[in-house]
Structures are given as C-alpha cells and as structure tokens.
PDB file of C-alpha atoms in Angstrom:
ATOM      1  CA  UNK A   1      -0.074  -0.074  -0.003  1.00  0.00           C
ATOM      2  CA  UNK A   2       0.795   3.799  -0.022  1.00  0.00           C
ATOM      3  CA  UNK A   3       3.329   4.989   2.174  1.00  0.00           C
ATOM      4  CA  UNK A   4       3.344   8.665   3.223  1.00  0.00           C
ATOM      5  CA  UNK A   5       6.605   9.935   4.978  1.00  0.00           C
ATOM      6  CA  UNK A   6       6.679  13.909   6.407  1.00  0.00           C
ATOM      7  CA  UNK A   7       9.180  15.873   7.523  1.00  0.00           C
ATOM      8  CA  UNK A   8      10.061  17.564  10.061  1.00  0.00           C
ATOM      9  CA  UNK A   9       7.949  16.735  12.621  1.00  0.00           C
ATOM     10  CA  UNK A  10       8.040  19.921  14.523  1.00  0.00           C
ATOM     11  CA  UNK A  11       9.069  23.233  12.962  1.00  0.00           C
ATOM     12  CA  UNK A  12       9.540  26.414  14.497  1.00  0.00           C
ATOM     13  CA  UNK A  13       9.600  30.204  12.744  1.00  0.00           C
ATOM     14  CA  UNK A  14       9.217  33.530  13.319  1.00  0.00           C
ATOM     15  CA  UNK A  15       6.347  35.676  12.386  1.00  0.00           C
ATOM     16  CA  UNK A  16       7.067  36.462   9.159  1.00  0.00           C
ATOM     17  CA  UNK A  17       9.551  33.981   8.413  1.00  0.00           C
ATOM     18  CA  UNK A  18       8.571  30.965   5.768  1.00  0.00           C
ATOM     19  CA  UNK A  19       7.825  27.335   6.423  1.00  0.00           C
ATOM     20  CA  UNK A  20       8.351  24.709   4.367  1.00  0.00           C
ATOM     21  CA  UNK A  21       7.488  21.285   5.096  1.00  0.00           C
ATOM     22  CA  UNK A  22       8.065  18.074   2.529  1.00  0.00           C
ATOM     23  CA  UNK A  23       6.474  14.727   1.934  1.00  0.00           C
ATOM     24  CA  UNK A  24       7.395  11.827   0.016  1.00  0.00           C
ATOM     25  CA  UNK A  25       5.395   9.049  -1.125  1.00  0.00           C
ATOM     26  CA  UNK A  26       5.457   5.374  -2.368  1.00  0.00           C
ATOM     27  CA  UNK A  27       3.186   4.542  -5.005  1.00  0.00           C
ATOM     28  CA  UNK A  28       3.732   6.127  -8.447  1.00  0.00           C
ATOM     29  CA  UNK A  29       0.160   5.672  -9.132  1.00  0.00           C
ATOM     30  CA  UNK A  30      -0.729   8.029  -6.687  1.00  0.00           C
ATOM     31  CA  UNK A  31      -2.161  11.627  -8.092  1.00  0.00           C
ATOM     32  CA  UNK A  32      -3.945  13.543  -5.665  1.00  0.00           C
ATOM     33  CA  UNK A  33      -2.014  15.329  -2.874  1.00  0.00           C
ATOM     34  CA  UNK A  34      -4.046  17.103  -0.166  1.00  0.00           C
ATOM     35  CA  UNK A  35      -2.542  19.106   2.551  1.00  0.00           C
ATOM     36  CA  UNK A  36      -4.727  19.592   5.896  1.00  0.00           C
ATOM     37  CA  UNK A  37      -4.480  21.603   8.952  1.00  0.00           C
ATOM     38  CA  UNK A  38      -5.702  20.654  11.868  1.00  0.00           C
ATOM     39  CA  UNK A  39      -5.708  23.127  14.987  1.00  0.00           C
ATOM     40  CA  UNK A  40      -6.197  21.790  18.905  1.00  0.00           C
ATOM     41  CA  UNK A  41      -9.191  20.139  19.430  1.00  0.00           C
ATOM     42  CA  UNK A  42     -10.575  20.449  15.832  1.00  0.00           C
ATOM     43  CA  UNK A  43     -10.816  18.262  12.568  1.00  0.00           C
ATOM     44  CA  UNK A  44      -8.123  18.744   9.657  1.00  0.00           C
ATOM     45  CA  UNK A  45      -9.146  21.073   7.164  1.00  0.00           C
ATOM     46  CA  UNK A  46      -8.116  20.951   3.731  1.00  0.00           C
ATOM     47  CA  UNK A  47      -5.729  24.415   3.149  1.00  0.00           C
ATOM     48  CA  UNK A  48      -4.583  22.984  -0.559  1.00  0.00           C
ATOM     49  CA  UNK A  49      -4.254  20.550  -2.876  1.00  0.00           C
ATOM     50  CA  UNK A  50      -2.769  19.369  -6.036  1.00  0.00           C
ATOM     51  CA  UNK A  51      -3.002  17.104  -8.786  1.00  0.00           C
ATOM     52  CA  UNK A  52      -0.525  15.343 -10.468  1.00  0.00           C
ATOM     53  CA  UNK A  53      -1.050  16.930 -14.067  1.00  0.00           C
ATOM     54  CA  UNK A  54       0.447  20.259 -12.494  1.00  0.00           C
ATOM     55  CA  UNK A  55       3.891  20.960 -10.802  1.00  0.00           C
ATOM     56  CA  UNK A  56       2.826  24.063  -8.466  1.00  0.00           C
ATOM     57  CA  UNK A  57      -0.182  25.431  -6.992  1.00  0.00           C
ATOM     58  CA  UNK A  58      -0.706  28.779  -5.114  1.00  0.00           C
ATOM     59  CA  UNK A  59      -3.355  30.325  -2.746  1.00  0.00           C
ATOM     60  CA  UNK A  60      -2.631  33.564  -1.317  1.00  0.00           C
ATOM     61  CA  UNK A  61       0.314  32.823   1.087  1.00  0.00           C
ATOM     62  CA  UNK A  62       0.299  29.140   0.756  1.00  0.00           C
ATOM     63  CA  UNK A  63       1.927  27.092  -2.450  1.00  0.00           C
ATOM     64  CA  UNK A  64       2.416  23.519  -3.153  1.00  0.00           C
ATOM     65  CA  UNK A  65       4.727  21.913  -5.418  1.00  0.00           C
ATOM     66  CA  UNK A  66       4.699  18.187  -6.880  1.00  0.00           C
ATOM     67  CA  UNK A  67       7.817  16.224  -8.413  1.00  0.00           C
ATOM     68  CA  UNK A  68       6.362  13.209  -9.699  1.00  0.00           C
ATOM     69  CA  UNK A  69       9.732  11.683 -10.700  1.00  0.00           C
ATOM     70  CA  UNK A  70      10.822  12.367  -7.210  1.00  0.00           C
ATOM     71  CA  UNK A  71       7.651  11.320  -6.022  1.00  0.00           C
ATOM     72  CA  UNK A  72       7.691  14.038  -3.269  1.00  0.00           C
ATOM     73  CA  UNK A  73       5.638  17.072  -2.913  1.00  0.00           C
ATOM     74  CA  UNK A  74       6.040  20.041  -0.560  1.00  0.00           C
ATOM     75  CA  UNK A  75       4.033  22.801   1.302  1.00  0.00           C
ATOM     76  CA  UNK A  76       5.225  26.393   1.102  1.00  0.00           C
ATOM     77  CA  UNK A  77       4.091  28.924   3.818  1.00  0.00           C
ATOM     78  CA  UNK A  78       5.109  32.656   3.523  1.00  0.00           C
ATOM     79  CA  UNK A  79       5.144  35.630   5.770  1.00  0.00           C
ATOM     80  CA  UNK A  80       3.856  33.329   8.591  1.00  0.00           C
ATOM     81  CA  UNK A  81       1.566  34.611  11.402  1.00  0.00           C
ATOM     82  CA  UNK A  82       0.986  33.173  14.411  1.00  0.00           C
ATOM     83  CA  UNK A  83      -2.621  31.903  13.809  1.00  0.00           C
ATOM     84  CA  UNK A  84      -0.629  29.688  10.953  1.00  0.00           C
ATOM     85  CA  UNK A  85       0.527  27.720  14.281  1.00  0.00           C
ATOM     86  CA  UNK A  86      -1.174  24.291  14.082  1.00  0.00           C
ATOM     87  CA  UNK A  87      -0.491  20.828  12.751  1.00  0.00           C
ATOM     88  CA  UNK A  88      -0.405  20.316   9.136  1.00  0.00           C
ATOM     89  CA  UNK A  89      -0.758  16.477   7.154  1.00  0.00           C
ATOM     90  CA  UNK A  90      -0.157  15.679   3.984  1.00  0.00           C
ATOM     91  CA  UNK A  91      -1.871  12.905   2.199  1.00  0.00           C
ATOM     92  CA  UNK A  92      -1.352  10.724  -0.918  1.00  0.00           C
ATOM     93  CA  UNK A  93      -4.170   9.188  -2.920  1.00  0.00           C
ATOM     94  CA  UNK A  94      -4.661   6.798  -5.717  1.00  0.00           C
ATOM     95  CA  UNK A  95      -7.116   7.593  -8.736  1.00  0.00           C
ATOM     96  CA  UNK A  96     -10.260   5.695  -8.940  1.00  0.00           C
ATOM     97  CA  UNK A  97     -13.968   5.975  -8.017  1.00  0.00           C
ATOM     98  CA  UNK A  98     -12.916   6.527  -4.505  1.00  0.00           C
ATOM     99  CA  UNK A  99     -10.843   8.933  -2.624  1.00  0.00           C
ATOM    100  CA  UNK A 100      -9.296   6.769   0.422  1.00  0.00           C
ATOM    101  CA  UNK A 101      -6.295   9.246   1.053  1.00  0.00           C
ATOM    102  CA  UNK A 102      -2.994   7.924   3.171  1.00  0.00           C
ATOM    103  CA  UNK A 103      -1.877  10.890   5.501  1.00  0.00           C
ATOM    104  CA  UNK A 104       1.550  11.544   6.942  1.00  0.00           C
ATOM    105  CA  UNK A 105       2.022  11.758  10.684  1.00  0.00           C
ATOM    106  CA  UNK A 106       1.925  15.546  10.405  1.00  0.00           C
ATOM    107  CA  UNK A 107       4.029  18.603  11.220  1.00  0.00           C
ATOM    108  CA  UNK A 108       3.889  20.918  14.444  1.00  0.00           C
ATOM    109  CA  UNK A 109       4.124  24.070  13.012  1.00  0.00           C
ATOM    110  CA  UNK A 110       4.489  26.799  15.925  1.00  0.00           C
ATOM    111  CA  UNK A 111       5.348  30.756  14.679  1.00  0.00           C
ATOM    112  CA  UNK A 112       6.392  32.962  17.075  1.00  0.00           C
ATOM    113  CA  UNK A 113       5.327  36.468  17.279  1.00  0.00           C
TER     114      UNK A 113
ATOM    115  CA  UNK B   1     -23.979  25.329   6.286  1.00  0.00           C
ATOM    116  CA  UNK B   2     -23.653  23.516   9.580  1.00  0.00           C
ATOM    117  CA  UNK B   3     -20.706  20.955   9.383  1.00  0.00           C
ATOM    118  CA  UNK B   4     -20.105  17.481  10.507  1.00  0.00           C
ATOM    119  CA  UNK B   5     -21.053  16.710  14.127  1.00  0.00           C
ATOM    120  CA  UNK B   6     -20.089  14.006  16.245  1.00  0.00           C
ATOM    121  CA  UNK B   7     -20.485  13.221  19.883  1.00  0.00           C
ATOM    122  CA  UNK B   8     -19.533  12.437  22.535  1.00  0.00           C
ATOM    123  CA  UNK B   9     -16.445  15.001  22.315  1.00  0.00           C
ATOM    124  CA  UNK B  10     -14.665  12.630  25.028  1.00  0.00           C
ATOM    125  CA  UNK B  11     -15.356   9.499  26.479  1.00  0.00           C
ATOM    126  CA  UNK B  12     -13.393   7.572  29.085  1.00  0.00           C
ATOM    127  CA  UNK B  13     -13.820   3.859  29.585  1.00  0.00           C
ATOM    128  CA  UNK B  14     -12.293   1.126  31.494  1.00  0.00           C
ATOM    129  CA  UNK B  15     -10.442  -1.911  29.015  1.00  0.00           C
ATOM    130  CA  UNK B  16     -13.272  -4.431  27.645  1.00  0.00           C
ATOM    131  CA  UNK B  17     -16.153  -2.172  28.175  1.00  0.00           C
ATOM    132  CA  UNK B  18     -18.170  -1.059  24.717  1.00  0.00           C
ATOM    133  CA  UNK B  19     -18.306   2.479  23.471  1.00  0.00           C
ATOM    134  CA  UNK B  20     -20.351   3.821  20.561  1.00  0.00           C
ATOM    135  CA  UNK B  21     -19.821   7.060  18.508  1.00  0.00           C
ATOM    136  CA  UNK B  22     -22.211   8.863  16.571  1.00  0.00           C
ATOM    137  CA  UNK B  23     -21.751  10.956  13.386  1.00  0.00           C
ATOM    138  CA  UNK B  24     -23.747  13.259  11.237  1.00  0.00           C
ATOM    139  CA  UNK B  25     -22.231  14.324   8.344  1.00  0.00           C
ATOM    140  CA  UNK B  26     -23.270  17.452   6.279  1.00  0.00           C
ATOM    141  CA  UNK B  27     -26.273  17.497   4.495  1.00  0.00           C
ATOM    142  CA  UNK B  28     -26.551  16.056   1.131  1.00  0.00           C
ATOM    143  CA  UNK B  29     -22.941  14.303   1.591  1.00  0.00           C
ATOM    144  CA  UNK B  30     -23.182  10.661   0.004  1.00  0.00           C
ATOM    145  CA  UNK B  31     -20.039   9.704   1.177  1.00  0.00           C
ATOM    146  CA  UNK B  32     -19.114   9.348   4.964  1.00  0.00           C
ATOM    147  CA  UNK B  33     -15.638   8.009   6.710  1.00  0.00           C
ATOM    148  CA  UNK B  34     -14.618   7.347   9.923  1.00  0.00           C
ATOM    149  CA  UNK B  35     -10.423   7.513  10.825  1.00  0.00           C
ATOM    150  CA  UNK B  36      -8.538   6.893  13.703  1.00  0.00           C
ATOM    151  CA  UNK B  37      -6.129   9.378  14.662  1.00  0.00           C
ATOM    152  CA  UNK B  38      -3.475   8.150  17.608  1.00  0.00           C
ATOM    153  CA  UNK B  39      -1.491  10.740  19.166  1.00  0.00           C
ATOM    154  CA  UNK B  40       1.219  12.025  17.246  1.00  0.00           C
ATOM    155  CA  UNK B  41       0.128  10.477  14.103  1.00  0.00           C
ATOM    156  CA  UNK B  42      -2.232  11.381  10.906  1.00  0.00           C
ATOM    157  CA  UNK B  43      -5.648   9.789  10.518  1.00  0.00           C
ATOM    158  CA  UNK B  44      -6.001   6.285   9.346  1.00  0.00           C
ATOM    159  CA  UNK B  45      -8.860   5.676   7.604  1.00  0.00           C
ATOM    160  CA  UNK B  46     -11.279   2.200   9.000  1.00  0.00           C
ATOM    161  CA  UNK B  47     -14.212   2.609   7.103  1.00  0.00           C
ATOM    162  CA  UNK B  48     -15.744   4.373   3.944  1.00  0.00           C
ATOM    163  CA  UNK B  49     -19.449   4.586   3.245  1.00  0.00           C
ATOM    164  CA  UNK B  50     -21.342   5.444   0.075  1.00  0.00           C
ATOM    165  CA  UNK B  51     -24.688   6.305   1.153  1.00  0.00           C
ATOM    166  CA  UNK B  52     -25.267   3.370   3.221  1.00  0.00           C
ATOM    167  CA  UNK B  53     -23.374   0.861   1.723  1.00  0.00           C
ATOM    168  CA  UNK B  54     -19.371   0.057   2.206  1.00  0.00           C
ATOM    169  CA  UNK B  55     -16.775   0.974  -0.102  1.00  0.00           C
ATOM    170  CA  UNK B  56     -13.928  -0.098   2.013  1.00  0.00           C
ATOM    171  CA  UNK B  57     -12.936  -1.296   5.350  1.00  0.00           C
ATOM    172  CA  UNK B  58     -10.089  -3.098   4.919  1.00  0.00           C
ATOM    173  CA  UNK B  59      -8.450  -1.181   7.955  1.00  0.00           C
ATOM    174  CA  UNK B  60     -11.237  -1.750  10.400  1.00  0.00           C
ATOM    175  CA  UNK B  61     -10.157  -4.527  13.104  1.00  0.00           C
ATOM    176  CA  UNK B  62     -13.728  -6.453  12.631  1.00  0.00           C
ATOM    177  CA  UNK B  63     -13.209  -8.623  15.804  1.00  0.00           C
ATOM    178  CA  UNK B  64     -14.000  -5.347  17.690  1.00  0.00           C
ATOM    179  CA  UNK B  65     -15.322  -2.565  15.889  1.00  0.00           C
ATOM    180  CA  UNK B  66     -18.335  -1.938  14.014  1.00  0.00           C
ATOM    181  CA  UNK B  67     -19.977   0.415  11.777  1.00  0.00           C
ATOM    182  CA  UNK B  68     -23.121   1.395  10.607  1.00  0.00           C
ATOM    183  CA  UNK B  69     -25.006   3.540   8.354  1.00  0.00           C
ATOM    184  CA  UNK B  70     -28.784   2.401   7.828  1.00  0.00           C
ATOM    185  CA  UNK B  71     -30.319   5.183   6.305  1.00  0.00           C
ATOM    186  CA  UNK B  72     -27.294   6.993   4.239  1.00  0.00           C
ATOM    187  CA  UNK B  73     -27.091   9.297   6.743  1.00  0.00           C
ATOM    188  CA  UNK B  74     -25.685   9.591  10.327  1.00  0.00           C
ATOM    189  CA  UNK B  75     -23.337   7.042  11.397  1.00  0.00           C
ATOM    190  CA  UNK B  76     -22.315   5.010  14.545  1.00  0.00           C
ATOM    191  CA  UNK B  77     -18.679   3.171  14.938  1.00  0.00           C
ATOM    192  CA  UNK B  78     -18.637   0.488  18.093  1.00  0.00           C
ATOM    193  CA  UNK B  79     -15.669  -0.801  19.750  1.00  0.00           C
ATOM    194  CA  UNK B  80     -16.714  -3.789  22.044  1.00  0.00           C
ATOM    195  CA  UNK B  81     -14.760  -4.926  23.713  1.00  0.00           C
ATOM    196  CA  UNK B  82     -12.276  -1.699  23.832  1.00  0.00           C
ATOM    197  CA  UNK B  83      -8.599  -2.409  24.219  1.00  0.00           C
ATOM    198  CA  UNK B  84      -5.834  -0.259  25.884  1.00  0.00           C
ATOM    199  CA  UNK B  85      -4.307   0.859  22.227  1.00  0.00           C
ATOM    200  CA  UNK B  86      -7.955   2.042  21.267  1.00  0.00           C
ATOM    201  CA  UNK B  87      -7.085   5.378  22.615  1.00  0.00           C
ATOM    202  CA  UNK B  88      -7.058   7.875  20.184  1.00  0.00           C
ATOM    203  CA  UNK B  89      -9.340  10.383  18.074  1.00  0.00           C
ATOM    204  CA  UNK B  90     -12.042   9.177  16.231  1.00  0.00           C
ATOM    205  CA  UNK B  91     -12.586  11.351  13.125  1.00  0.00           C
ATOM    206  CA  UNK B  92     -15.822  11.121  11.158  1.00  0.00           C
ATOM    207  CA  UNK B  93     -15.598  13.029   7.971  1.00  0.00           C
ATOM    208  CA  UNK B  94     -18.212  13.437   4.597  1.00  0.00           C
ATOM    209  CA  UNK B  95     -17.887  14.362   1.124  1.00  0.00           C
ATOM    210  CA  UNK B  96     -20.341  15.108  -1.536  1.00  0.00           C
ATOM    211  CA  UNK B  97     -19.838  12.110  -4.102  1.00  0.00           C
ATOM    212  CA  UNK B  98     -16.167  10.369  -2.455  1.00  0.00           C
ATOM    213  CA  UNK B  99     -14.272  10.730  -6.071  1.00  0.00           C
ATOM    214  CA  UNK B 100     -11.825  13.260  -5.561  1.00  0.00           C
ATOM    215  CA  UNK B 101     -14.106  15.739  -3.306  1.00  0.00           C
ATOM    216  CA  UNK B 102     -12.772  17.460  -0.535  1.00  0.00           C
ATOM    217  CA  UNK B 103     -13.701  15.536   2.613  1.00  0.00           C
ATOM    218  CA  UNK B 104     -15.023  17.854   5.925  1.00  0.00           C
ATOM    219  CA  UNK B 105     -14.174  16.427   8.968  1.00  0.00           C
ATOM    220  CA  UNK B 106     -15.772  16.701  12.323  1.00  0.00           C
ATOM    221  CA  UNK B 107     -14.165  17.726  15.681  1.00  0.00           C
ATOM    222  CA  UNK B 108     -13.325  14.314  16.907  1.00  0.00           C
ATOM    223  CA  UNK B 109     -14.355  11.973  19.506  1.00  0.00           C
ATOM    224  CA  UNK B 110     -11.347  12.126  21.957  1.00  0.00           C
ATOM    225  CA  UNK B 111     -11.199   8.122  23.400  1.00  0.00           C
ATOM    226  CA  UNK B 112      -9.551   7.646  26.544  1.00  0.00           C
ATOM    227  CA  UNK B 113      -9.277   3.606  27.224  1.00  0.00           C
ATOM    228  CA  UNK B 114      -8.028   3.004  30.916  1.00  0.00           C
TER     229      UNK B 114
END
C-alpha cells in the first residue's frame, strides 16, 4: 500500500518567515495530494491540494509543489503569522472511483510572534 | 452550512467495556468516513460508506469494531470490547460524492481506555 513520509515533525519559525514542509510517497500511481491543517481540538481542514497533472499551485500565502519523478511534494507558507500555528498533514491518494487518502504523520508548526 | 457533527466529544472507559460514537455528516453528502487518529500520527481510515453501503473497511479491526449507516445519513462506530491501544481520536468526515471530493472533518471524539 501507499506510504507517506513527512518532515520535519516539528517546525518553529519567527513571524514573517517562510515555512516549508516536505512529504514523500511510495506509490507512483498516486495522483492527488491534499494538505490539511489541524488546530487543537478540531478536525483536519483542507487548505490546498494538487493533482499530478500540475507541478505547482498557489493560494495567497500558501503554495504546494509536486515532483512526480522524485515522488515528493512540499507545502510552502510565506509571511507566516501566529494563527498559522497548527499541525499540518500531507496525504496521497490513488486514482479510482473512491478517494481514500494515506496521511503523513504531521508537522507541528509553531510561529513565534 | 452546518458542519459534520460528532458526539460525544470525550469518552473515558475501562478496557473490555463497550463504546459507541455518533456522526451526522453534512446534509447531502453521500460519502462518510471514519478515521482513527492516534496521538502524534495522521488519521488512518477505518471505514468508508457510500450512502448506506460499505466501500472500504479493509483497515477496520472487525473482531472488535463495527460501523453502520443504516439510512445513508447518520453513522455509528462501535468498539466492543475496547483495548488500551484503542485510545485515540475518532474522526468522522463526509464528502459530496467521494471521488476526489473535498472531505470535511468533524471535531472528533477523544477516547481514553484505562
């Protein structure tokens, strides 16, 4: 089955700095890669996703890049703010009629004011 | 629109006891998922329903876990009997159709087995 590795497990940055979280996946057939943000006591919330037919996607301060050859994808957050502090999860999913993602172990991002 | 509702939010039980969790998905969402999230890990899918039918339950420990979605709306997840290693957050999520659709997660039920 699919295996998703996520690094780092903890990331501490100063407000205004950029943050980068990296994930690798094992199943070359995976073609959909969402990123989730989980705040304390809440369920994960989708913040951005990318499909295998594109290499990069941006949404304001958030961007995701995908390298299919190397089987890795990354989340980039620019101009970080204290409210970005949360646990971020990457996931990978195979094509098919049903969407069943495999999640990474998560990255705890701490943004210091 | 109202989000995914789950209850209870917290549950403490002793090992070998039974426990049940309830989920009410977003109105109109055909697909419902139950995940187990152990502390420090990402969510792991337990079971996926499409309407009232099971799509995938390959990672559900069927000797002790069961789930149902009888009318294709609400769902319950049961553990009987519970083990210490079942301590986790149980997340319910729903999506409109399941095929690459955004999943919306509920707040989860935090279970502690003593």
